Short mmCIF file of C-alpha atoms in Angstrom, two decimals:
data_model
loop_
_atom_site.label_atom_id
_atom_site.label_comp_id
_atom_site.label_asym_id
_atom_site.label_seq_id
_atom_site.Cartn_x
_atom_site.Cartn_y
_atom_site.Cartn_z
CA MET A 1 0.00 0.00 0.00
CA ILE A 2 0.94 3.67 -0.29
CA LEU A 3 0.91 5.99 2.73
CA LYS A 4 0.46 9.63 1.70
CA ILE A 5 1.86 12.42 3.88
CA LYS A 6 1.22 16.10 3.19
CA THR A 7 4.08 18.35 4.24
CA LYS A 8 3.62 22.06 4.91
CA SER A 9 7.03 23.74 4.82
CA LYS A 10 10.23 23.79 2.76
CA ARG A 11 12.03 21.80 5.49
CA GLU A 12 10.10 19.96 8.17
CA ILE A 13 10.30 17.01 10.58
CA ILE A 14 7.09 14.96 10.56
CA ASP A 15 6.36 12.29 13.16
CA ILE A 16 4.70 9.41 11.26
CA THR A 17 4.78 6.88 14.13
CA GLU A 18 1.01 6.90 14.72
CA LYS A 19 0.25 6.66 10.99
CA ILE A 20 2.33 3.46 10.87
CA ASN A 21 0.61 2.08 13.97
CA GLN A 22 -2.78 2.78 12.38
CA ILE A 23 -1.69 0.65 9.41
CA LEU A 24 -0.43 -2.16 11.68
CA VAL A 25 -3.72 -2.37 13.59
CA LYS A 26 -5.47 -3.29 10.32
CA GLN A 27 -3.03 -6.09 9.42
CA GLU A 28 -3.63 -9.80 9.91
CA LYS A 29 -0.08 -10.37 11.13
CA LYS A 30 0.40 -9.58 14.80
CA SER A 31 4.20 -9.38 14.78
CA GLY A 32 6.95 -9.06 12.22
CA LEU A 33 8.71 -6.30 10.33
CA ILE A 34 7.29 -3.32 8.49
CA PHE A 35 9.09 -1.84 5.47
CA LEU A 36 8.78 1.83 4.48
CA PHE A 37 10.19 3.38 1.29
CA ALA A 38 9.73 7.02 0.22
CA LEU A 39 9.29 7.37 -3.56
CA HIS A 40 11.25 10.64 -3.59
CA THR A 41 14.74 12.13 -3.75
CA THR A 42 14.27 15.19 -1.52
CA CYS A 43 12.92 13.64 1.65
CA ALA A 44 14.16 10.91 3.98
CA LEU A 45 12.96 8.41 6.56
CA THR A 46 14.69 7.71 9.86
CA THR A 47 14.14 7.37 13.63
CA ALA A 48 14.64 10.23 16.07
CA ASP A 49 14.15 11.67 19.53
CA LEU A 50 11.38 14.27 19.41
CA ASP A 51 11.73 16.05 22.75
CA PRO A 52 10.26 19.57 22.78
CA GLY A 53 12.47 21.68 20.50
CA ALA A 54 14.03 18.69 18.77
CA GLU A 55 12.34 19.38 15.43
CA LYS A 56 13.88 22.86 15.37
CA ASP A 57 17.26 21.40 16.39
CA TYR A 58 17.14 18.79 13.61
CA LEU A 59 16.43 21.51 11.03
CA THR A 60 19.25 23.68 12.39
CA ALA A 61 21.65 20.73 12.29
CA PHE A 62 20.68 19.78 8.71
CA GLU A 63 21.31 23.38 7.68
CA LYS A 64 24.72 23.28 9.37
CA ILE A 65 25.88 20.10 7.62
CA SER A 66 24.48 21.07 4.18
CA PRO A 67 27.45 21.24 1.82
CA GLN A 68 27.99 24.65 0.21
CA ALA A 69 29.43 24.70 -3.30
CA ASN A 70 28.75 25.91 -6.83
CA PHE A 71 26.51 23.00 -7.72
CA VAL A 72 25.57 22.52 -11.37
CA HIS A 73 22.13 21.03 -10.61
CA PRO A 74 19.70 22.17 -13.34
CA HIS A 75 16.90 24.67 -12.56
CA ASN A 76 18.26 25.63 -9.12
CA PRO A 77 21.78 24.74 -7.89
CA GLU A 78 20.89 25.79 -4.32
CA HIS A 79 18.40 22.94 -4.31
CA PHE A 80 21.06 20.21 -4.64
CA PRO A 81 21.72 19.78 -0.86
CA ASP A 82 18.08 18.66 -0.53
CA HIS A 83 18.88 15.67 -2.75
CA PHE A 84 22.21 15.10 -1.04
CA LEU A 85 20.82 14.97 2.50
CA SER A 86 18.08 12.61 1.33
CA SER A 87 20.68 10.21 -0.15
CA ILE A 88 22.85 10.34 2.99
CA ILE A 89 20.04 9.60 5.45
CA GLY A 90 18.20 7.18 3.20
CA ALA A 91 14.69 6.75 1.87
CA PHE A 92 13.80 3.44 3.53
CA LEU A 93 13.22 1.91 6.96
CA LEU A 94 12.65 -1.56 8.32
CA LEU A 95 11.06 -1.65 11.78
CA PRO A 96 9.88 -4.38 14.16
CA PHE A 97 6.31 -4.65 15.43
CA GLU A 98 4.54 -6.78 18.03
CA ASN A 99 0.84 -6.97 18.95
CA LYS A 100 0.17 -4.79 15.87
CA ASN A 101 2.28 -1.98 17.33
CA LEU A 102 5.76 -0.69 16.48
CA VAL A 103 8.53 -1.80 18.85
CA LEU A 104 10.49 1.40 19.56
CA GLY A 105 12.71 2.80 22.29
CA THR A 106 11.09 5.00 24.96
CA TRP A 107 11.91 8.25 23.12
CA GLN A 108 12.18 6.83 19.63
CA ARG A 109 9.83 8.07 16.89
CA VAL A 110 9.60 7.34 13.15
CA ILE A 111 10.09 10.52 11.13
CA LEU A 112 9.79 11.79 7.59
CA VAL A 113 12.34 14.52 6.95
CA GLU A 114 11.05 16.94 4.32
CA PHE A 115 13.81 18.89 2.54
CA ASP A 116 11.82 20.41 -0.33
CA GLY A 117 8.18 20.85 0.64
CA PRO A 118 5.41 21.57 0.80
CA ARG A 119 4.50 18.41 -1.14
CA GLU A 120 2.40 15.29 -0.89
CA ARG A 121 4.86 12.46 -0.18
CA GLU A 122 4.21 8.81 -1.04
CA ILE A 123 5.62 6.01 1.08
CA VAL A 124 5.46 2.37 0.00
CA VAL A 125 4.48 0.24 3.02
CA LYS A 126 4.86 -3.55 3.15
CA VAL A 127 4.45 -5.91 6.08
CA ILE A 128 6.93 -8.82 6.15
CA MET B 1 15.04 -11.59 20.82
CA ILE B 2 16.93 -8.71 22.43
CA LEU B 3 20.72 -8.48 22.28
CA LYS B 4 22.10 -6.40 25.16
CA ILE B 5 25.39 -4.53 24.76
CA LYS B 6 27.09 -2.69 27.61
CA THR B 7 29.04 0.36 26.48
CA LYS B 8 31.84 1.88 28.57
CA SER B 9 32.49 5.41 27.30
CA LYS B 10 30.63 8.55 26.23
CA ARG B 11 31.49 7.80 22.59
CA GLU B 12 32.69 4.39 21.49
CA ILE B 13 32.82 2.03 18.50
CA ILE B 14 31.85 -1.53 19.48
CA ASP B 15 32.40 -4.49 17.18
CA ILE B 16 29.29 -6.70 17.57
CA THR B 17 30.07 -9.09 14.68
CA GLU B 18 30.83 -12.07 16.89
CA LYS B 19 27.78 -11.48 19.07
CA ILE B 20 25.62 -11.70 15.93
CA ASN B 21 27.40 -14.84 14.77
CA GLN B 22 26.82 -16.43 18.19
CA ILE B 23 23.09 -15.79 17.71
CA LEU B 24 23.13 -17.23 14.18
CA VAL B 25 24.79 -20.47 15.28
CA LYS B 26 21.77 -21.17 17.51
CA GLN B 27 19.19 -20.62 14.75
CA GLU B 28 17.41 -23.34 12.78
CA LYS B 29 17.76 -21.43 9.51
CA LYS B 30 21.14 -21.89 7.87
CA SER B 31 20.94 -18.95 5.49
CA GLY B 32 18.87 -15.81 5.09
CA LEU B 33 18.86 -12.29 6.43
CA ILE B 34 19.27 -11.01 9.97
CA PHE B 35 17.62 -7.77 11.08
CA LEU B 36 19.02 -5.57 13.86
CA PHE B 37 17.30 -2.54 15.37
CA ALA B 38 18.65 -0.43 18.26
CA LEU B 39 15.87 0.76 20.60
CA HIS B 40 17.64 4.08 21.18
CA THR B 41 18.14 7.58 19.80
CA THR B 42 21.77 8.19 20.77
CA CYS B 43 23.49 5.19 19.22
CA ALA B 44 23.62 3.77 15.70
CA LEU B 45 24.28 0.53 13.82
CA THR B 46 26.37 0.28 10.65
CA THR B 47 29.22 -1.64 9.00
CA ALA B 48 32.83 -0.50 9.10
CA ASP B 49 36.49 -1.27 8.55
CA LEU B 50 38.16 -1.81 11.92
CA ASP B 51 41.87 -1.72 11.07
CA PRO B 52 44.09 -0.81 14.04
CA GLY B 53 43.37 2.83 14.89
CA ALA B 54 40.09 2.91 12.99
CA GLU B 55 37.96 3.19 16.13
CA LYS B 56 39.85 6.34 17.12
CA ASP B 57 39.54 7.68 13.56
CA TYR B 58 35.77 7.09 13.51
CA LEU B 59 35.37 8.99 16.79
CA THR B 60 37.55 11.85 15.50
CA ALA B 61 35.51 12.01 12.29
CA PHE B 62 32.15 11.98 14.14
CA GLU B 63 33.44 14.87 16.29
CA LYS B 64 34.47 16.77 13.12
CA ILE B 65 31.08 16.43 11.42
CA SER B 66 29.03 17.14 14.58
CA PRO B 67 27.01 20.28 13.86
CA GLN B 68 27.73 23.19 16.22
CA ALA B 69 24.83 25.52 17.01
CA ASN B 70 22.77 26.93 19.88
CA PHE B 71 20.51 23.92 20.15
CA VAL B 72 17.38 24.22 22.29
CA HIS B 73 17.37 20.54 23.34
CA PRO B 74 16.06 20.31 26.93
CA HIS B 75 18.40 19.37 29.82
CA ASN B 76 21.60 19.74 27.78
CA PRO B 77 21.77 21.43 24.36
CA GLU B 78 25.33 20.11 23.80
CA HIS B 79 23.85 16.63 23.81
CA PHE B 80 21.74 17.18 20.64
CA PRO B 81 24.45 16.13 18.12
CA ASP B 82 24.33 12.64 19.74
CA HIS B 83 20.71 12.33 18.59
CA PHE B 84 21.48 13.89 15.23
CA LEU B 85 24.33 11.54 14.33
CA SER B 86 22.20 8.56 15.39
CA SER B 87 19.40 9.67 13.02
CA ILE B 88 21.80 10.27 10.12
CA ILE B 89 23.55 6.89 10.38
CA GLY B 90 20.46 4.92 11.29
CA ALA B 91 19.41 2.52 14.03
CA PHE B 92 18.83 -0.60 11.92
CA LEU B 93 20.72 -3.08 9.76
CA LEU B 94 19.77 -5.97 7.50
CA LEU B 95 22.61 -8.40 6.82
CA PRO B 96 22.97 -11.66 4.88
CA PHE B 97 24.11 -14.94 6.46
CA GLU B 98 25.06 -18.38 5.14
CA ASN B 99 25.96 -21.55 7.04
CA LYS B 100 24.84 -19.74 10.21
CA ASN B 101 27.54 -17.08 9.72
CA LEU B 102 27.35 -13.45 8.56
CA VAL B 103 28.37 -12.85 4.94
CA LEU B 104 30.68 -9.83 5.12
CA GLY B 105 33.54 -8.35 3.10
CA THR B 106 37.10 -9.23 4.13
CA TRP B 107 37.51 -6.14 6.32
CA GLN B 108 33.86 -5.52 7.06
CA ARG B 109 32.57 -5.59 10.64
CA VAL B 110 29.19 -4.88 12.21
CA ILE B 111 29.42 -2.01 14.69
CA LEU B 112 27.37 -0.27 17.34
CA VAL B 113 28.29 3.41 17.52
CA GLU B 114 27.73 4.73 21.03
CA PHE B 115 27.25 8.52 21.19
CA ASP B 116 26.03 8.89 24.77
CA GLY B 117 27.35 6.09 26.94
CA PRO B 118 28.12 4.38 29.11
CA ARG B 119 24.77 2.60 28.87
CA GLU B 120 23.26 -0.83 28.38
CA ARG B 121 21.95 -0.85 24.80
CA GLU B 122 19.15 -3.10 23.56
CA ILE B 123 19.05 -4.37 19.99
CA VAL B 124 16.03 -6.19 18.56
CA VAL B 125 17.25 -9.19 16.52
CA LYS B 126 15.08 -11.07 14.04
CA VAL B 127 16.04 -13.76 11.54
CA ILE B 128 14.15 -13.59 8.22
CA MET C 1 23.59 -14.22 -5.88
CA ILE C 2 26.46 -11.76 -6.29
CA LEU C 3 26.20 -8.74 -8.60
CA LYS C 4 29.62 -7.53 -9.75
CA ILE C 5 30.14 -3.88 -10.65
CA LYS C 6 33.40 -2.57 -12.13
CA THR C 7 34.17 1.00 -11.12
CA LYS C 8 36.53 3.20 -13.13
CA SER C 9 37.57 6.15 -10.94
CA LYS C 10 38.72 6.92 -7.39
CA ARG C 11 35.30 8.41 -6.61
CA GLU C 12 32.29 7.75 -8.81
CA ILE C 13 28.49 7.55 -8.78
CA ILE C 14 27.22 4.48 -10.64
CA ASP C 15 23.57 4.01 -11.55
CA ILE C 16 22.81 0.30 -10.94
CA THR C 17 19.02 0.54 -11.40
CA GLU C 18 18.94 -1.36 -14.70
CA LYS C 19 21.28 -4.07 -13.40
CA ILE C 20 18.81 -4.70 -10.57
CA ASN C 21 15.86 -4.75 -12.95
CA GLN C 22 17.70 -7.28 -15.15
CA ILE C 23 18.00 -9.53 -12.08
CA LEU C 24 14.31 -9.08 -11.21
CA VAL C 25 13.14 -10.07 -14.69
CA LYS C 26 14.74 -13.50 -14.20
CA GLN C 27 13.07 -14.15 -10.82
CA GLU C 28 10.02 -16.33 -10.23
CA LYS C 29 8.51 -13.85 -7.78
CA LYS C 30 6.65 -11.00 -9.47
CA SER C 31 6.51 -8.67 -6.50
CA GLY C 32 8.22 -8.28 -3.16
CA LEU C 33 11.39 -6.75 -1.79
CA ILE C 34 14.95 -6.96 -3.06
CA PHE C 35 17.89 -6.74 -0.66
CA LEU C 36 21.32 -5.41 -1.71
CA PHE C 37 24.47 -5.51 0.43
CA ALA C 38 27.93 -4.33 -0.68
CA LEU C 39 30.72 -6.54 0.68
CA HIS C 40 33.03 -3.55 1.12
CA THR C 41 33.99 -0.71 3.47
CA THR C 42 34.82 2.01 0.93
CA CYS C 43 31.67 2.14 -1.15
CA ALA C 44 27.99 2.65 -0.33
CA LEU C 45 24.51 1.98 -1.69
CA THR C 46 21.67 4.49 -1.68
CA THR C 47 18.98 6.12 -3.84
CA ALA C 48 19.46 9.43 -5.64
CA ASP C 49 18.27 11.91 -8.22
CA LEU C 50 20.52 11.68 -11.28
CA ASP C 51 19.61 14.78 -13.27
CA PRO C 52 22.34 15.92 -15.67
CA GLY C 53 25.24 17.15 -13.52
CA ALA C 54 24.03 15.40 -10.39
CA GLU C 55 26.88 12.88 -10.36
CA LYS C 56 29.39 15.74 -10.31
CA ASP C 57 27.37 17.51 -7.59
CA TYR C 58 27.27 14.38 -5.42
CA LEU C 59 31.06 14.02 -5.67
CA THR C 60 31.56 17.72 -4.85
CA ALA C 61 29.25 17.41 -1.84
CA PHE C 62 30.98 14.24 -0.54
CA GLU C 63 34.28 16.08 -0.79
CA LYS C 64 32.83 19.03 1.14
CA ILE C 65 31.52 16.91 4.03
CA SER C 66 34.63 14.68 4.25
CA PRO C 67 36.08 15.20 7.71
CA GLN C 68 39.64 16.55 7.75
CA ALA C 69 41.90 15.44 10.60
CA ASN C 70 45.19 13.70 11.38
CA PHE C 71 43.79 10.21 11.03
CA VAL C 72 45.92 7.30 12.21
CA HIS C 73 44.57 4.83 9.61
CA PRO C 74 47.42 2.47 8.60
CA HIS C 75 48.98 2.68 5.10
CA ASN C 76 47.32 5.99 4.20
CA PRO C 77 45.55 8.27 6.72
CA GLU C 78 44.06 10.38 3.88
CA HIS C 79 42.12 7.29 2.89
CA PHE C 80 40.09 7.14 6.13
CA PRO C 81 37.23 9.44 4.97
CA ASP C 82 36.46 6.81 2.28
CA HIS C 83 35.64 4.33 5.06
CA PHE C 84 33.82 6.97 7.07
CA LEU C 85 31.47 8.08 4.28
CA SER C 86 30.72 4.44 3.48
CA SER C 87 29.70 3.80 7.13
CA ILE C 88 27.55 6.94 7.30
CA ILE C 89 25.60 6.24 4.10
CA GLY C 90 25.41 2.50 4.57
CA ALA C 91 26.25 -0.60 2.56
CA PHE C 92 22.75 -2.06 2.21
CA LEU C 93 19.39 -1.32 0.60
CA LEU C 94 15.94 -2.87 0.68
CA LEU C 95 13.72 -1.89 -2.24
CA PRO C 96 10.20 -2.79 -3.40
CA PHE C 97 9.44 -4.35 -6.78
CA GLU C 98 6.26 -5.13 -8.73
CA ASN C 99 5.80 -6.93 -12.06
CA LYS C 100 9.52 -7.83 -11.84
CA ASN C 101 10.48 -4.15 -11.86
CA LEU C 102 11.74 -1.82 -9.11
CA VAL C 103 9.12 0.54 -7.67
CA LEU C 104 10.87 3.92 -7.57
CA GLY C 105 9.93 7.60 -7.63
CA THR C 106 9.95 9.40 -10.98
CA TRP C 107 13.52 10.68 -10.57
CA GLN C 108 14.76 8.05 -8.16
CA ARG C 109 17.67 5.80 -9.11
CA VAL C 110 19.63 3.12 -7.23
CA ILE C 111 23.29 4.07 -6.97
CA LEU C 112 26.61 2.60 -5.91
CA VAL C 113 28.87 5.30 -4.51
CA GLU C 114 32.51 4.41 -5.10
CA PHE C 115 34.93 6.14 -2.72
CA ASP C 116 38.12 4.18 -3.44
CA GLY C 117 38.08 2.80 -6.97
CA PRO C 118 38.74 1.66 -9.51
CA ARG C 119 37.73 -1.76 -8.18
CA GLU C 120 35.39 -4.65 -8.89
CA ARG C 121 32.64 -4.37 -6.30
CA GLU C 122 30.54 -7.32 -5.12
CA ILE C 123 26.94 -6.86 -4.03
CA VAL C 124 24.95 -9.63 -2.37
CA VAL C 125 21.44 -9.71 -3.88
CA LYS C 126 18.48 -11.54 -2.30
CA VAL C 127 14.82 -11.47 -3.25
CA ILE C 128 12.42 -11.63 -0.29
#
């Protein structure tokens, strides 16, 4: 199936943990692994701590590590770091679930990192 | 199952290759894929070359790429890069095994990267 | 099975999407997930946008984020960032396929990032 996520800003951290749990509740399998893959080159999927303020800190940190150079990327060279950060972090996740619920650490959340929104993002979801 | 790893320092590279092989030896399946997922937001799992001195070099390099900014993270803003590096590298691995042994390159090892130890880390392990 | 990829330069972005699709066409399974794992510590696998000029931009950006320090890596300390970037990006991928063809975004390609070529790289491939 495809999970669609609407993003609202150019760069944004979106907690998709509950969306994944809502999908798991509807599955026949009670435990296993769930695979997520974003069909895009300017967003990423990963896990993160989302304490108050953490979203702002993540965006600050991504800005800090964005490489600065005279990129040749067509249309808009300044846009290239969006692709680069997406490739570094990765577009897929594999996560464990039990009792139709993600198995995560106490502070661990599943996030979509938007680098070039606002857009509607599509994530392939498969239960293994 | 849960693999528990005790770390000893604030930042540390821990070779967990043999721990994974010890788990594989006890499995019924002889070949397949093994999934690892750290239930934490300040450590990471990846593969690495561990030549003599490499652990020190990895720690030096992580220090060098740690973003510096006025983070708003509660409790201790200086601690935010630990979360950030964990999210960039990733908390999960999927690795092939044959004859109940990991299939790795000649110099390739499976590592836990500790960014905020010492702690006891928990890794979900599932054989596919 | 093992997919072999010959690289031609010290650092290089290689689009392996069609090689993966050629493998999928020969499989019995029509849809599922395909796992890729590079048996090396100085290359990486990820997904990327490969607009004209993007390969050059990726190499420029990797150069920009390479940590600079007095590494102690044996043989050649300047070589350590090759290992480091490989560990950060990751050596494995899990990708969805349908009708014996990868399911990717419009601009999304599967790439091998060579950091220390030219070499013949070996990638473990398993269909799940």
